[in-house]
mmCIF file of C-alpha atoms and ligand atoms in Angstrom:
data_model
loop_
_atom_site.group_PDB
_atom_site.id
_atom_site.type_symbol
_atom_site.label_atom_id
_atom_site.label_comp_id
_atom_site.label_asym_id
_atom_site.label_seq_id
_atom_site.Cartn_x
_atom_site.Cartn_y
_atom_site.Cartn_z
ATOM 1 C CA MET A 1023 0.014 -0.021 0.072
ATOM 2 C CA ASN A 1024 1.150 3.502 -0.738
ATOM 3 C CA GLY A 1025 1.104 5.355 2.328
ATOM 4 C CA GLU A 1026 1.832 8.583 1.031
ATOM 5 C CA ASN A 1027 -0.993 8.671 -1.032
ATOM 6 C CA THR A 1028 -3.746 7.537 1.362
ATOM 7 C CA LEU A 1029 -2.472 10.855 3.532
ATOM 8 C CA LYS A 1030 -2.714 13.464 0.815
ATOM 9 C CA PRO A 1031 -5.924 15.626 1.070
ATOM 10 C CA ARG A 1032 -8.375 14.347 -1.544
ATOM 11 C CA ILE A 1033 -9.427 17.383 -3.127
ATOM 12 C CA THR A 1034 -12.425 17.179 -4.493
ATOM 13 C CA PRO A 1035 -15.132 19.474 -6.525
ATOM 14 C CA LEU A 1036 -16.616 20.218 -2.988
ATOM 15 C CA THR A 1037 -13.437 21.038 -1.344
ATOM 16 C CA LEU A 1038 -12.267 23.212 -4.454
ATOM 17 C CA LEU A 1039 -15.772 25.208 -4.244
ATOM 18 C CA LEU A 1040 -15.046 25.412 -0.277
ATOM 19 C CA GLN A 1041 -11.313 26.960 -1.042
ATOM 20 C CA ALA A 1042 -12.977 29.368 -3.925
ATOM 21 C CA VAL A 1043 -15.993 30.524 -1.295
ATOM 22 C CA LYS A 1044 -13.135 31.259 1.156
ATOM 23 C CA GLU A 1045 -10.994 33.227 -1.174
ATOM 24 C CA ARG A 1046 -13.848 35.138 -2.255
ATOM 25 C CA MET A 1047 -15.486 35.882 1.031
ATOM 26 C CA SER A 1048 -12.084 37.082 2.163
ATOM 27 C CA ARG A 1049 -12.585 40.205 0.170
ATOM 28 C CA VAL A 1050 -16.202 41.165 2.162
ATOM 29 C CA ARG A 1051 -14.885 43.071 5.511
ATOM 30 C CA ALA A 1052 -18.285 42.109 7.534
ATOM 31 C CA LYS A 1053 -20.696 39.135 6.861
ATOM 32 C CA ILE A 1054 -24.024 38.734 8.666
ATOM 33 C CA LEU A 1055 -26.733 36.565 8.978
ATOM 34 C CA VAL A 1056 -30.430 37.530 9.696
ATOM 35 C CA ILE A 1057 -32.208 34.676 11.283
ATOM 36 C CA SER A 1058 -35.279 34.200 13.280
ATOM 37 C CA GLY A 1059 -36.867 31.300 14.667
ATOM 38 C CA LYS A 1060 -40.340 31.479 13.161
ATOM 39 C CA GLY A 1061 -41.454 32.791 9.783
ATOM 40 C CA GLY A 1062 -43.130 35.743 9.129
ATOM 41 C CA VAL A 1063 -41.497 38.590 11.311
ATOM 42 C CA GLY A 1064 -39.893 40.518 8.667
ATOM 43 C CA LYS A 1065 -36.397 39.133 7.944
ATOM 44 C CA SER A 1066 -36.454 40.067 4.361
ATOM 45 C CA PHE A 1067 -37.808 43.325 5.015
ATOM 46 C CA ILE A 1068 -35.025 44.080 7.579
ATOM 47 C CA SER A 1069 -32.268 42.559 5.685
ATOM 48 C CA SER A 1070 -33.006 44.409 2.455
ATOM 49 C CA SER A 1071 -33.674 47.617 4.278
ATOM 50 C CA LEU A 1072 -30.141 47.280 6.535
ATOM 51 C CA ALA A 1073 -28.561 46.740 3.053
ATOM 52 C CA LEU A 1074 -30.106 49.681 1.606
ATOM 53 C CA ALA A 1075 -29.158 51.991 5.014
ATOM 54 C CA LEU A 1076 -25.830 50.812 4.980
ATOM 55 C CA ALA A 1077 -25.413 51.680 1.459
ATOM 56 C CA ASP A 1078 -26.931 55.303 2.201
ATOM 57 C CA LEU A 1079 -24.462 55.511 4.673
ATOM 58 C CA LYS A 1080 -21.803 55.290 1.795
ATOM 59 C CA TYR A 1081 -20.676 51.884 2.831
ATOM 60 C CA SER A 1082 -20.281 48.880 -0.126
ATOM 61 C CA VAL A 1083 -23.141 46.092 0.293
ATOM 62 C CA VAL A 1084 -24.008 43.189 -1.251
ATOM 63 C CA LEU A 1085 -27.043 40.994 -0.050
ATOM 64 C CA LEU A 1086 -27.413 37.537 -0.537
ATOM 65 C CA ASP A 1087 -31.188 35.917 -0.676
ATOM 66 C CA ALA A 1088 -30.862 32.622 0.940
ATOM 67 C CA ASP A 1089 -34.377 31.498 0.939
ATOM 68 C CA LEU A 1090 -34.487 29.179 -1.699
ATOM 69 C CA HIS A 1091 -38.241 28.467 -1.319
ATOM 70 C CA GLY A 1092 -39.779 31.812 -0.196
ATOM 71 C CA SER A 1093 -37.676 34.355 -1.714
ATOM 72 C CA SER A 1094 -39.057 37.484 -1.602
ATOM 73 C CA ILE A 1095 -35.830 40.118 -1.877
ATOM 74 C CA PRO A 1096 -36.248 40.776 -5.580
ATOM 75 C CA ILE A 1097 -40.190 41.670 -4.980
ATOM 76 C CA LEU A 1098 -39.149 43.897 -1.822
ATOM 77 C CA LEU A 1099 -36.289 45.663 -3.755
ATOM 78 C CA GLY A 1100 -38.610 45.636 -6.937
ATOM 79 C CA MET A 1101 -36.285 43.614 -8.879
ATOM 80 C CA ASP A 1102 -37.968 40.938 -9.602
ATOM 81 C CA ASN A 1103 -38.032 41.157 -13.594
ATOM 82 C CA VAL A 1104 -33.803 41.017 -13.356
ATOM 83 C CA LYS A 1105 -31.729 38.376 -14.120
ATOM 84 C CA LEU A 1106 -28.043 37.617 -12.747
ATOM 85 C CA TYR A 1107 -25.587 37.177 -15.463
ATOM 86 C CA ALA A 1108 -21.972 35.563 -15.753
ATOM 87 C CA GLY A 1109 -19.205 37.761 -16.335
ATOM 88 C CA GLU A 1110 -15.220 37.175 -16.309
ATOM 89 C CA LYS A 1111 -15.050 36.620 -12.737
ATOM 90 C CA GLY A 1112 -18.120 34.982 -12.105
ATOM 91 C CA ILE A 1113 -21.902 35.479 -11.538
ATOM 92 C CA LEU A 1114 -22.527 39.401 -11.178
ATOM 93 C CA PRO A 1115 -24.409 40.287 -8.564
ATOM 94 C CA ALA A 1116 -27.273 42.248 -10.250
ATOM 95 C CA THR A 1117 -27.377 46.248 -9.018
ATOM 96 C CA GLY A 1118 -30.228 47.192 -7.011
ATOM 97 C CA PRO A 1119 -31.403 50.613 -5.537
ATOM 98 C CA LEU A 1120 -28.610 52.542 -3.778
ATOM 99 C CA GLY A 1121 -26.291 50.757 -6.152
ATOM 100 C CA ILE A 1122 -26.350 47.619 -3.457
ATOM 101 C CA GLY A 1123 -25.458 44.207 -4.963
ATOM 102 C CA VAL A 1124 -28.286 41.837 -4.834
ATOM 103 C CA VAL A 1125 -27.827 37.661 -5.358
ATOM 104 C CA SER A 1126 -30.796 35.641 -5.393
ATOM 105 C CA ILE A 1127 -31.541 32.030 -6.822
ATOM 106 C CA ASN A 1128 -35.041 33.415 -8.016
ATOM 107 C CA LEU A 1129 -32.858 36.144 -10.322
ATOM 108 C CA MET A 1130 -31.530 32.823 -11.988
ATOM 109 C CA LEU A 1131 -34.615 31.083 -12.624
ATOM 110 C CA PRO A 1132 -35.962 31.003 -16.228
ATOM 111 C CA GLU A 1133 -39.231 32.555 -14.542
ATOM 112 C CA PRO A 1134 -39.768 34.019 -10.670
ATOM 113 C CA ASP A 1135 -42.662 31.548 -9.975
ATOM 114 C CA THR A 1136 -40.387 28.446 -11.212
ATOM 115 C CA PRO A 1137 -40.726 26.186 -8.068
ATOM 116 C CA VAL A 1138 -37.376 25.142 -6.417
ATOM 117 C CA ILE A 1139 -38.064 21.571 -5.853
ATOM 118 C CA TRP A 1140 -34.360 20.828 -4.531
ATOM 119 C CA ARG A 1141 -34.022 18.536 -1.333
ATOM 120 C CA GLY A 1142 -31.511 18.536 1.147
ATOM 121 C CA PRO A 1143 -27.979 17.868 -0.156
ATOM 122 C CA LEU A 1144 -28.884 19.369 -3.486
ATOM 123 C CA LYS A 1145 -29.879 22.397 -1.663
ATOM 124 C CA SER A 1146 -26.532 22.625 0.361
ATOM 125 C CA LYS A 1147 -24.447 22.056 -3.277
ATOM 126 C CA ALA A 1148 -26.760 24.627 -4.821
ATOM 127 C CA ILE A 1149 -25.951 27.365 -2.025
ATOM 128 C CA ILE A 1150 -22.129 26.360 -1.779
ATOM 129 C CA GLU A 1151 -21.936 26.548 -5.415
ATOM 130 C CA LEU A 1152 -23.727 30.127 -5.695
ATOM 131 C CA LEU A 1153 -21.198 31.439 -2.589
ATOM 132 C CA ALA A 1154 -18.195 29.943 -4.841
ATOM 133 C CA LYS A 1155 -19.361 31.350 -7.985
ATOM 134 C CA VAL A 1156 -20.368 34.690 -7.484
ATOM 135 C CA HIS A 1157 -17.953 37.390 -8.113
ATOM 136 C CA TRP A 1158 -18.830 39.244 -4.500
ATOM 137 C CA GLY A 1159 -16.184 41.748 -5.113
ATOM 138 C CA ASP A 1160 -14.231 43.965 -2.491
ATOM 139 C CA ARG A 1161 -17.435 44.840 0.028
ATOM 140 C CA ASP A 1162 -17.882 46.390 3.269
ATOM 141 C CA PHE A 1163 -20.960 43.897 4.129
ATOM 142 C CA LEU A 1164 -22.522 41.034 3.177
ATOM 143 C CA ILE A 1165 -26.056 40.593 4.418
ATOM 144 C CA ILE A 1166 -27.555 37.082 4.603
ATOM 145 C CA ASP A 1167 -31.311 36.860 4.344
ATOM 146 C CA LEU A 1168 -31.818 33.469 5.667
ATOM 147 C CA PRO A 1169 -35.329 31.333 5.484
ATOM 148 C CA PRO A 1170 -37.218 30.880 8.625
ATOM 149 C CA GLY A 1171 -36.293 28.534 10.972
ATOM 150 C CA THR A 1172 -32.567 26.800 11.640
ATOM 151 C CA GLY A 1173 -32.877 24.220 8.616
ATOM 152 C CA ASP A 1174 -30.473 23.185 5.900
ATOM 153 C CA GLU A 1175 -29.869 26.725 4.391
ATOM 154 C CA ALA A 1176 -28.807 28.060 7.490
ATOM 155 C CA LEU A 1177 -26.352 25.129 8.712
ATOM 156 C CA THR A 1178 -24.966 25.204 5.043
ATOM 157 C CA ILE A 1179 -23.903 28.905 5.151
ATOM 158 C CA ILE A 1180 -22.836 28.637 8.580
ATOM 159 C CA GLN A 1181 -20.197 25.862 7.447
ATOM 160 C CA SER A 1182 -19.193 27.065 4.332
ATOM 161 C CA ILE A 1183 -18.926 30.632 5.403
ATOM 162 C CA HIS A 1184 -15.698 31.000 7.696
ATOM 163 C CA GLY A 1185 -15.258 34.357 9.361
ATOM 164 C CA LEU A 1186 -19.041 35.301 9.556
ATOM 165 C CA ASN A 1187 -19.284 38.340 12.013
ATOM 166 C CA GLY A 1188 -22.296 37.041 13.576
ATOM 167 C CA ALA A 1189 -26.372 36.986 13.253
ATOM 168 C CA LEU A 1190 -29.069 39.156 14.043
ATOM 169 C CA ILE A 1191 -32.154 37.700 15.622
ATOM 170 C CA VAL A 1192 -35.403 39.125 14.196
ATOM 171 C CA THR A 1193 -38.635 38.902 16.341
ATOM 172 C CA ALA A 1194 -41.827 40.624 16.816
ATOM 173 C CA PRO A 1195 -43.920 40.783 19.997
ATOM 174 C CA ASN A 1196 -46.422 38.384 19.129
ATOM 175 C CA ILE A 1197 -44.080 35.587 18.777
ATOM 176 C CA LEU A 1198 -41.626 36.905 21.525
ATOM 177 C CA SER A 1199 -41.717 33.634 23.341
ATOM 178 C CA GLU A 1200 -38.702 32.648 25.041
ATOM 179 C CA VAL A 1201 -38.919 28.607 23.387
ATOM 180 C CA ILE A 1202 -38.330 30.532 19.828
ATOM 181 C CA VAL A 1203 -35.683 32.807 20.912
ATOM 182 C CA ALA A 1204 -34.042 30.701 22.649
ATOM 183 C CA LYS A 1205 -34.024 27.764 19.585
ATOM 184 C CA ALA A 1206 -32.405 30.678 17.210
ATOM 185 C CA ILE A 1207 -29.686 31.669 19.908
ATOM 186 C CA ASN A 1208 -28.848 27.895 20.627
ATOM 187 C CA PHE A 1209 -28.667 27.053 17.434
ATOM 188 C CA LEU A 1210 -26.092 30.046 16.761
ATOM 189 C CA ARG A 1211 -24.223 29.175 19.951
ATOM 190 C CA ARG A 1212 -23.852 25.526 19.084
ATOM 191 C CA SER A 1213 -22.680 26.272 15.589
ATOM 192 C CA GLY A 1214 -20.309 28.681 16.830
ATOM 193 C CA ILE A 1215 -21.804 32.000 15.744
ATOM 194 C CA LYS A 1216 -21.587 35.411 17.874
ATOM 195 C CA VAL A 1217 -25.205 36.631 18.234
ATOM 196 C CA LEU A 1218 -24.819 40.455 17.587
ATOM 197 C CA GLY A 1219 -27.950 41.120 19.051
ATOM 198 C CA ILE A 1220 -32.130 41.281 18.836
ATOM 199 C CA VAL A 1221 -33.777 43.240 16.545
ATOM 200 C CA GLU A 1222 -37.664 43.407 17.401
ATOM 201 C CA ASN A 1223 -39.759 44.371 14.454
ATOM 202 C CA MET A 1224 -43.485 45.384 14.518
ATOM 203 C CA SER A 1225 -43.089 46.756 18.259
ATOM 204 C CA TYR A 1226 -45.356 49.431 18.135
ATOM 205 C CA PHE A 1227 -47.497 51.566 16.181
ATOM 206 C CA LYS A 1228 -47.709 55.244 16.654
ATOM 207 C CA CYS A 1229 -50.460 57.261 15.414
ATOM 208 C CA PRO A 1230 -49.260 59.640 12.976
ATOM 209 C CA GLU A 1231 -52.085 62.015 13.914
ATOM 210 C CA THR A 1232 -52.157 62.057 17.576
ATOM 211 C CA GLY A 1233 -48.345 60.431 18.120
ATOM 212 C CA LYS A 1234 -50.126 58.044 20.930
ATOM 213 C CA VAL A 1235 -48.312 54.716 20.818
ATOM 214 C CA TYR A 1236 -50.188 51.409 20.772
ATOM 215 C CA TYR A 1237 -48.912 48.122 21.260
ATOM 216 C CA LEU A 1238 -51.133 46.039 18.492
ATOM 217 C CA LEU A 1239 -49.109 42.979 18.822
ATOM 218 C CA GLY A 1240 -49.063 43.025 22.660
ATOM 219 C CA LYS A 1241 -46.480 44.440 25.011
ATOM 220 C CA SER A 1242 -42.820 44.124 23.588
ATOM 221 C CA SER A 1243 -40.555 42.487 25.699
ATOM 222 C CA GLY A 1244 -37.210 42.454 23.945
ATOM 223 C CA GLU A 1245 -35.632 44.063 26.711
ATOM 224 C CA GLU A 1246 -36.033 41.077 29.352
ATOM 225 C CA LEU A 1247 -35.213 38.849 26.358
ATOM 226 C CA ALA A 1248 -32.111 40.398 25.524
ATOM 227 C CA GLU A 1249 -31.121 40.441 29.445
ATOM 228 C CA LYS A 1250 -32.052 36.814 29.948
ATOM 229 C CA TYR A 1251 -29.827 35.723 26.639
ATOM 230 C CA ASN A 1252 -27.345 38.416 27.654
ATOM 231 C CA THR A 1253 -27.087 39.997 24.268
ATOM 232 C CA PRO A 1254 -27.952 43.615 22.924
ATOM 233 C CA LEU A 1255 -31.434 44.580 21.968
ATOM 234 C CA LEU A 1256 -30.232 46.355 18.854
ATOM 235 C CA ALA A 1257 -33.531 47.915 17.285
ATOM 236 C CA LYS A 1258 -37.373 48.550 17.829
ATOM 237 C CA ILE A 1259 -38.809 48.740 14.380
ATOM 238 C CA PRO A 1260 -42.147 49.985 14.674
ATOM 239 C CA LEU A 1261 -45.335 48.812 12.361
ATOM 240 C CA ASP A 1262 -45.826 51.170 9.612
ATOM 241 C CA PRO A 1263 -48.637 50.459 6.858
ATOM 242 C CA SER A 1264 -46.540 51.825 4.597
ATOM 243 C CA ILE A 1265 -44.302 49.005 4.146
ATOM 244 C CA PRO A 1266 -46.968 46.565 2.946
ATOM 245 C CA GLU A 1267 -48.202 49.456 0.517
ATOM 246 C CA ALA A 1268 -44.238 50.064 -0.597
ATOM 247 C CA ILE A 1269 -43.989 46.240 -1.411
ATOM 248 C CA GLU A 1270 -47.668 46.373 -3.466
ATOM 249 C CA LYS A 1271 -46.014 49.361 -5.398
ATOM 250 C CA ARG A 1272 -42.501 47.220 -6.120
ATOM 251 C CA LYS A 1273 -40.624 50.170 -4.387
ATOM 252 C CA PRO A 1274 -38.515 49.848 -1.985
ATOM 253 C CA TYR A 1275 -39.632 51.338 1.424
ATOM 254 C CA TYR A 1276 -36.278 52.632 2.642
ATOM 255 C CA VAL A 1277 -35.930 54.762 -0.466
ATOM 256 C CA LEU A 1278 -39.679 55.759 -0.585
ATOM 257 C CA TYR A 1279 -39.892 56.589 3.147
ATOM 258 C CA ARG A 1280 -36.252 57.397 4.397
ATOM 259 C CA GLU A 1281 -37.662 59.726 7.075
ATOM 260 C CA ASN A 1282 -40.242 57.537 8.666
ATOM 261 C CA GLU A 1283 -39.823 56.327 11.785
ATOM 262 C CA ALA A 1284 -38.906 52.570 10.667
ATOM 263 C CA ALA A 1285 -36.663 53.573 7.900
ATOM 264 C CA LYS A 1286 -34.466 55.766 10.778
ATOM 265 C CA ALA A 1287 -34.621 52.910 13.152
ATOM 266 C CA ILE A 1288 -33.086 50.839 10.463
ATOM 267 C CA ARG A 1289 -30.710 53.389 9.723
ATOM 268 C CA GLU A 1290 -29.387 53.416 13.422
ATOM 269 C CA LEU A 1291 -29.159 49.680 13.389
ATOM 270 C CA ALA A 1292 -26.753 50.324 10.721
ATOM 271 C CA GLU A 1293 -24.705 52.898 12.072
ATOM 272 C CA LYS A 1294 -24.319 50.566 15.390
ATOM 273 C CA LEU A 1295 -23.193 47.963 13.184
ATOM 274 C CA ALA A 1296 -20.658 49.415 11.050
ATOM 275 C CA ARG A 1297 -19.469 51.200 14.479
ATOM 276 C CA GLU A 1298 -19.044 47.614 15.529
ATOM 277 C CA LEU A 1299 -17.908 45.888 13.248
ATOM 278 C CA LEU A 1300 -15.724 47.739 10.681
ATOM 279 C CA SER A 1301 -13.475 50.042 13.393
HETATM 280 N N1 ATP B 938 -42.605 46.594 10.399
HETATM 281 C C1 ATP B 938 -43.352 46.592 9.730
HETATM 282 N N2 ATP B 938 -44.684 47.088 9.637
HETATM 283 C C2 ATP B 938 -45.675 46.595 8.894
HETATM 284 N N3 ATP B 938 -45.710 45.771 8.218
HETATM 285 C C3 ATP B 938 -44.167 45.193 8.288
HETATM 286 C C4 ATP B 938 -43.223 45.343 8.929
HETATM 287 N N4 ATP B 938 -42.128 44.466 9.139
HETATM 288 C C5 ATP B 938 -42.490 43.560 7.953
HETATM 289 N N5 ATP B 938 -43.844 43.815 7.707
HETATM 290 C C6 ATP B 938 -44.672 42.969 6.738
HETATM 291 O O1 ATP B 938 -44.560 41.711 7.015
HETATM 292 C C7 ATP B 938 -44.573 40.535 6.236
HETATM 293 C C8 ATP B 938 -43.689 39.605 6.449
HETATM 294 O O2 ATP B 938 -42.381 40.457 6.141
HETATM 295 P P1 ATP B 938 -40.905 39.766 5.423
HETATM 296 O O3 ATP B 938 -41.606 39.088 4.144
HETATM 297 O O4 ATP B 938 -39.812 40.640 5.597
HETATM 298 O O5 ATP B 938 -40.734 38.389 6.755
HETATM 299 P P2 ATP B 938 -39.704 37.098 6.481
HETATM 300 O O6 ATP B 938 -39.516 36.757 8.299
HETATM 301 O O7 ATP B 938 -38.793 37.426 5.813
HETATM 302 O O8 ATP B 938 -41.017 35.905 6.141
HETATM 303 P P3 ATP B 938 -40.440 34.468 5.926
HETATM 304 O O9 ATP B 938 -40.286 33.560 6.973
HETATM 305 O O10 ATP B 938 -41.538 33.775 4.877
HETATM 306 O O11 ATP B 938 -39.520 34.380 4.980
HETATM 307 C C9 ATP B 938 -44.550 41.608 4.908
HETATM 308 O O12 ATP B 938 -45.411 41.465 4.000
HETATM 309 C C10 ATP B 938 -44.096 43.154 5.079
HETATM 310 O O13 ATP B 938 -45.177 43.544 4.636
HETATM 311 MG MG1 MG B 939 -38.294 36.468 4.236
#
């Protein structure tokens, strides 16, 4: 038996892909996951608006929509007719509002409503290929919008991107149950990913006429949760009827309503993250 050969690491296409991911990702200064224990809390809205707010602060940003089944980033940004093309250095992110780069499997499908029917291992392979083949370029931030829960996509991304700075946990008052937040926090901690903090979405509604504050989804307990899990409560984002309205118009809320309270809260979140991660 030739001992020398058996000791050599086998170069498989997967290891080559992972190497390519490592090289490409080393050119992105801060890489942030946006995750939640449950669906429909506003992850995609927060990740797309955060990417726009960072671009507004003059950072170079690329946004990855890693929700293969429920992709909504292209709709939130009014880019559902856009396609991704390959250039000399790899697949080129589409250019979105305020110049952000946008990468989504949905932008690679022949029709946006083509269902993605990959199962577990195929899905992981698709994500790794995407990470390896996109020309992410030299960026200040990569924001990754994950599907709800703690499944295959989240795990694959965590395992293939080295140097992730951490994750934002998005939650909302009505589902601020400890179990759901705990599930996301435990998943991250077990995977060795730093919890950057909690972002509470749909926290309250402020009547534009009277200024009175209503807790439509229940009284928030973000502060208590943050204390219990020893992580900061980074932002409280109010309910704003202009958000679904902007989505219906296929225009990004952050661009249309930059001075609204929810947009300002997201901008403050962007400033905090830039201070913490880039200084
Ligand atoms: N602060 C807010 N005020 C009003 N509506 C909001 C707010 N945040 C999100 N929404 C609405 O909630 C809906 C769900 O948001 P979004 O798609 O971002 O959630 P998600 O967590 O990404 O969902 P999924 O788990 O399906 O990926 C959207 O239709 C959006 O219009
Ligand atoms: Mg989503």
